[in-house]
Coordinates of C-alpha atoms in Angstrom, one line a residue:
X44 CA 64.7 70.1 -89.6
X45 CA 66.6 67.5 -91.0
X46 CA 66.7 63.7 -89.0
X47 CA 70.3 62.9 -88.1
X48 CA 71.8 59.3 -89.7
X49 CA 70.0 56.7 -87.4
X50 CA 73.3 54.6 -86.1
X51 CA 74.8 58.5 -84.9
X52 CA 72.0 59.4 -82.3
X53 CA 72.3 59.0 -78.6
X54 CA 69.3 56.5 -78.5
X55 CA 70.6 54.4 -81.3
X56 CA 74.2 53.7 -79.2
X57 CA 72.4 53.6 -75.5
X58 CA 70.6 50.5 -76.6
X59 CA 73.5 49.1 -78.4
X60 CA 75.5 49.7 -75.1
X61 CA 73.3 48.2 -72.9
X62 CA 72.9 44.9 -74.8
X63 CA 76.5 45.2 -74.9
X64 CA 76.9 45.1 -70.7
X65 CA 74.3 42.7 -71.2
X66 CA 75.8 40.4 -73.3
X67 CA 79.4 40.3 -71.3
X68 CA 77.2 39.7 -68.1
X69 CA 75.4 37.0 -69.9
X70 CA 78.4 34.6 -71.1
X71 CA 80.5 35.6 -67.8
X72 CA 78.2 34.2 -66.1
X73 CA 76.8 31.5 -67.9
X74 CA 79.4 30.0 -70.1
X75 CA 82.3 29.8 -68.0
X76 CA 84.0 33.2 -67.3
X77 CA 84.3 33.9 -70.6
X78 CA 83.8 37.3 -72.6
X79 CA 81.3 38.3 -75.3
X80 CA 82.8 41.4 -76.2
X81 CA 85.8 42.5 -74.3
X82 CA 88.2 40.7 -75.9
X83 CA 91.0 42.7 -73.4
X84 CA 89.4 40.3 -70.7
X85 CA 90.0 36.9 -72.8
X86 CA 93.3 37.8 -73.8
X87 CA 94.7 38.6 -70.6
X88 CA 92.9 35.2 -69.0
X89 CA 94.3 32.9 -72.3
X90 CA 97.3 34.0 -71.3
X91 CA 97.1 33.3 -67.6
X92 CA 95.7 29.8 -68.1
X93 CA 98.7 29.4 -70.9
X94 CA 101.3 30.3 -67.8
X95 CA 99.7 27.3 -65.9
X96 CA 99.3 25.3 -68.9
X97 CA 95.8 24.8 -68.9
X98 CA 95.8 24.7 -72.5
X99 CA 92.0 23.3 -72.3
X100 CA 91.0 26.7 -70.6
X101 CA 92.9 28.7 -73.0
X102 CA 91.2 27.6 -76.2
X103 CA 87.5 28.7 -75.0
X104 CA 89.4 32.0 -74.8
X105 CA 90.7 31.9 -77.7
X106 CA 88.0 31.1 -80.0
X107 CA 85.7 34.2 -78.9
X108 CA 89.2 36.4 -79.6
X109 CA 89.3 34.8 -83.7
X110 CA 85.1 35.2 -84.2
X111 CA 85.6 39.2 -83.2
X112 CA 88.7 39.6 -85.7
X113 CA 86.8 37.9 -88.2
X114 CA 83.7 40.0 -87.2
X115 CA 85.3 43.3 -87.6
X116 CA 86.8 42.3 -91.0
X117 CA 83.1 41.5 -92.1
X118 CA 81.3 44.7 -90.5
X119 CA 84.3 46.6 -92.7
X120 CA 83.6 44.5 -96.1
X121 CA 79.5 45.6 -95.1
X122 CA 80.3 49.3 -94.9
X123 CA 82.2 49.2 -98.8
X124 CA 81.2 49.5 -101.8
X125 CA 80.5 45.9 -102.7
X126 CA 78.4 45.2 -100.3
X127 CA 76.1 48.5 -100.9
X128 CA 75.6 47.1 -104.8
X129 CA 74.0 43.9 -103.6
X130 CA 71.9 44.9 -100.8
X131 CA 69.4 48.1 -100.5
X132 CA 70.6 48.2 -96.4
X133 CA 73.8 45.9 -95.7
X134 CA 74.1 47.7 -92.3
X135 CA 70.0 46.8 -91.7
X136 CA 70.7 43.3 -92.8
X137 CA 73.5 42.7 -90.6
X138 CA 71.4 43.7 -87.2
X139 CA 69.2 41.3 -88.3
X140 CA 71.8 38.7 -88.2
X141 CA 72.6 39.7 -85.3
X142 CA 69.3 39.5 -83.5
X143 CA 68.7 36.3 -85.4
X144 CA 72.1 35.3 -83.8
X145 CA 70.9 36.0 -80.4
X146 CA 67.4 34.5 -80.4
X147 CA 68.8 30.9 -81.7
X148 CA 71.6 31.7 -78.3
X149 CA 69.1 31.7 -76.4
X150 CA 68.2 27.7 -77.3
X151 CA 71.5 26.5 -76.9
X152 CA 71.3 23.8 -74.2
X153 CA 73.8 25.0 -70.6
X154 CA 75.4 21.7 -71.0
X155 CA 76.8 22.0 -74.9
X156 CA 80.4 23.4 -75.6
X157 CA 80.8 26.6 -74.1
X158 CA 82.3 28.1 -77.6
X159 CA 78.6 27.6 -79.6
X160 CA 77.5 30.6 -77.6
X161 CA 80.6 32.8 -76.8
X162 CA 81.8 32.2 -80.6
X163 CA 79.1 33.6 -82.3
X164 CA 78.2 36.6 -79.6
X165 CA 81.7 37.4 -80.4
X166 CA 81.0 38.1 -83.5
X167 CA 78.0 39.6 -83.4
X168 CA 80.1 42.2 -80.8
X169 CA 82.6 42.8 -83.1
X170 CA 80.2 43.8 -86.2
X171 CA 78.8 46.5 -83.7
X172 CA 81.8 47.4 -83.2
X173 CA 82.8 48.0 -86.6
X174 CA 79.7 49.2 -87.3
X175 CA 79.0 51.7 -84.5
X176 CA 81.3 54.2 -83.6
X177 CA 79.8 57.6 -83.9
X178 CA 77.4 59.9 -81.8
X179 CA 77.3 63.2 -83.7
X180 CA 81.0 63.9 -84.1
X181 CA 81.9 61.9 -81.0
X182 CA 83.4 58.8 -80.6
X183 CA 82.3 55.8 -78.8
X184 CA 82.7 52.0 -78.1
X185 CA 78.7 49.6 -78.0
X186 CA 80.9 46.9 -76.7
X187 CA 83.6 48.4 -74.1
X188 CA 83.6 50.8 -71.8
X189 CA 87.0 51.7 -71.0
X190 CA 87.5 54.1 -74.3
X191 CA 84.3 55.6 -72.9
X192 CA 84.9 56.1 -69.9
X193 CA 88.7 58.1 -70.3
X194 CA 86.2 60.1 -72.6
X195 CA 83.9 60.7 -70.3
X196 CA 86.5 62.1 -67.9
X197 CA 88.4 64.2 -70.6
X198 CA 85.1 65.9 -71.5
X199 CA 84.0 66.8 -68.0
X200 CA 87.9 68.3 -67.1
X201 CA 87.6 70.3 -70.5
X202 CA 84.3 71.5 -69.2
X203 CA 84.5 72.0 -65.5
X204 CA 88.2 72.5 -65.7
X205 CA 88.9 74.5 -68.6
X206 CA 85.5 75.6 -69.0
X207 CA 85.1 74.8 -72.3
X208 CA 81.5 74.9 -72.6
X209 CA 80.8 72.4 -75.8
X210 CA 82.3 69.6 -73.4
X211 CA 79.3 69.5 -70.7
X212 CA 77.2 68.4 -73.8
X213 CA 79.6 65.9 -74.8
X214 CA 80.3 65.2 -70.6
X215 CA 76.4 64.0 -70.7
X216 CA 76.9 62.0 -73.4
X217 CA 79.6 59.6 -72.6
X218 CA 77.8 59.6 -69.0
X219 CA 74.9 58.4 -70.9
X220 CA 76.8 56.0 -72.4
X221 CA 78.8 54.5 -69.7
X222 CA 75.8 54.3 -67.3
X223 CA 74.2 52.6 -69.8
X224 CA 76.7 49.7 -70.5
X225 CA 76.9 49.2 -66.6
X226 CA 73.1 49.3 -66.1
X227 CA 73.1 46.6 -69.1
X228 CA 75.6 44.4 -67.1
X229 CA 73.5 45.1 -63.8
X230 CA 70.4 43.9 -65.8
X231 CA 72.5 41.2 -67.6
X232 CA 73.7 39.2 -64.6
X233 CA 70.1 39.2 -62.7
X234 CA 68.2 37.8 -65.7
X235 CA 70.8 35.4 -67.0
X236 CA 71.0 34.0 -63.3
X237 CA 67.0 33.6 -63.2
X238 CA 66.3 33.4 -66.9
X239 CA 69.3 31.5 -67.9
X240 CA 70.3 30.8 -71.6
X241 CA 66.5 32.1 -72.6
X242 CA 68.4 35.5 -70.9
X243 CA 69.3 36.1 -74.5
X244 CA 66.5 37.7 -75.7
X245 CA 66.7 40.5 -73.8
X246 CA 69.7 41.8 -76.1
X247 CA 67.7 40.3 -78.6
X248 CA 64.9 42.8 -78.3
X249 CA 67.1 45.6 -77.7
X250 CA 68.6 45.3 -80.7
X251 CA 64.7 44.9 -82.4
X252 CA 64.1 48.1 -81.1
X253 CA 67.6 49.5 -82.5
X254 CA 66.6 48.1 -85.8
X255 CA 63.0 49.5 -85.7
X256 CA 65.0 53.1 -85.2
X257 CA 66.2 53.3 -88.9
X258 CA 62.5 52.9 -90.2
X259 CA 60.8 55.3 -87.8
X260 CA 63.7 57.8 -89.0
X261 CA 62.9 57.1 -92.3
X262 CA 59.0 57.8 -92.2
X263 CA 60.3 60.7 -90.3
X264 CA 62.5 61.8 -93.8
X265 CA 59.3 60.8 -96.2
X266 CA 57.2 63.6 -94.4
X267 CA 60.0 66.3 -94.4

């Protein structure tokens, strides 16, 4: 039986998901209503503190909004060609980073500039989201859950509505998924409230355990 691509399995994207909730918990809470990941979220309050010119306000908004566009950009120049004839495992190398990334977070003192934290958990958000975007032949956000969820509901009316029995599998997944993003969030706000900035390695050793996944799978390969 042949193992599936690591970063396309159910498991792979449910911790990826989770540390995404997490991580929007985490710098709602503790770094001044901003957004990690949903970048829907800091547009829409930019532009409300722009209306009452709180031009102050706006920038730590805006900042987050740059390090994911630049973030994307990157995770795309880590899937090409160049990037494959330097390193063995560019994608590998990049969750690294990003646990790296989230482990020195976790240091950062509650009283320094707001954007040292949201900047670079932006960007870390946006190379999973680059990244990341495949279960099997289904589509799916790490970072978001709104695409998620209008999936989730257009696979359970194909399959409870139209009967179309493919779509309960694919109704489980995206349930999966979305429950796990919220139950990251759930878990996000409780430990960043006790744990504060140190809440960051929680995500942190999600994403260990998402990076672990490609070497199990390949042992797994070695013995086929």
């Amino acid at each position: 039986m042949e193992v599936p691509k690591t970063s396309t399995t159910l498991r792979f994207a449910l911790l990826l998901t989770a540390a995404g909730g997490f991580l929007d918990a985490y710098t709602y809470i503790s770094r001044g209503g901003v957004f990690a990941n949903a970048q829907t979220g800091n547009v829409i309050l930019m532009a409300i503190d722009l209306s009452e010119r709180h031009f102050h306000a706006a920038r730590a908004h805006l900042w987050p909004i740059l390090a994911f566009i630049v973030g994307v950009a990157f995770a795309h120049l880590l899937k090409g060609e160049l990037a494959h004839s330097v390193f063995d495992h560019p994608i590998r190398i990049a969750m690294a980073a990003q646990i790296v990334v989230l482990v020195a977070v976790a240091f950062v003192p509650p009283d320094v500039p707001n954007a040292l934290v949201t900047v670079p958990i932006a960007f870390v958000a946006a190379m999973q989201f680059g990244l990341f975007r495949t279960i099997g032949s289904l589509s799916y956000i790490a970072v978001a859950t709104t695409g998620n969820l209008m999936r989730f509901t257009e696979s359970a009316y194909a399959a409870y509505i139209e009967k179309v029995p493919e779509s309960r599998q694919h109704t489980r997944v995206y349930a999966a998924i979305v429950s796990s993003f919220a139950g990251g969030a759930v878990l996000g706000a409780f430990a960043t409230r006790y744990f504060g900035g140190a809440a960051a390695w929680i995500p942190a050793a999600l994403l260990c355990v998402a990076l672990v996944l490609f070497y199990v799978d390949d042992r797994r390969r070695r013995r086929l």
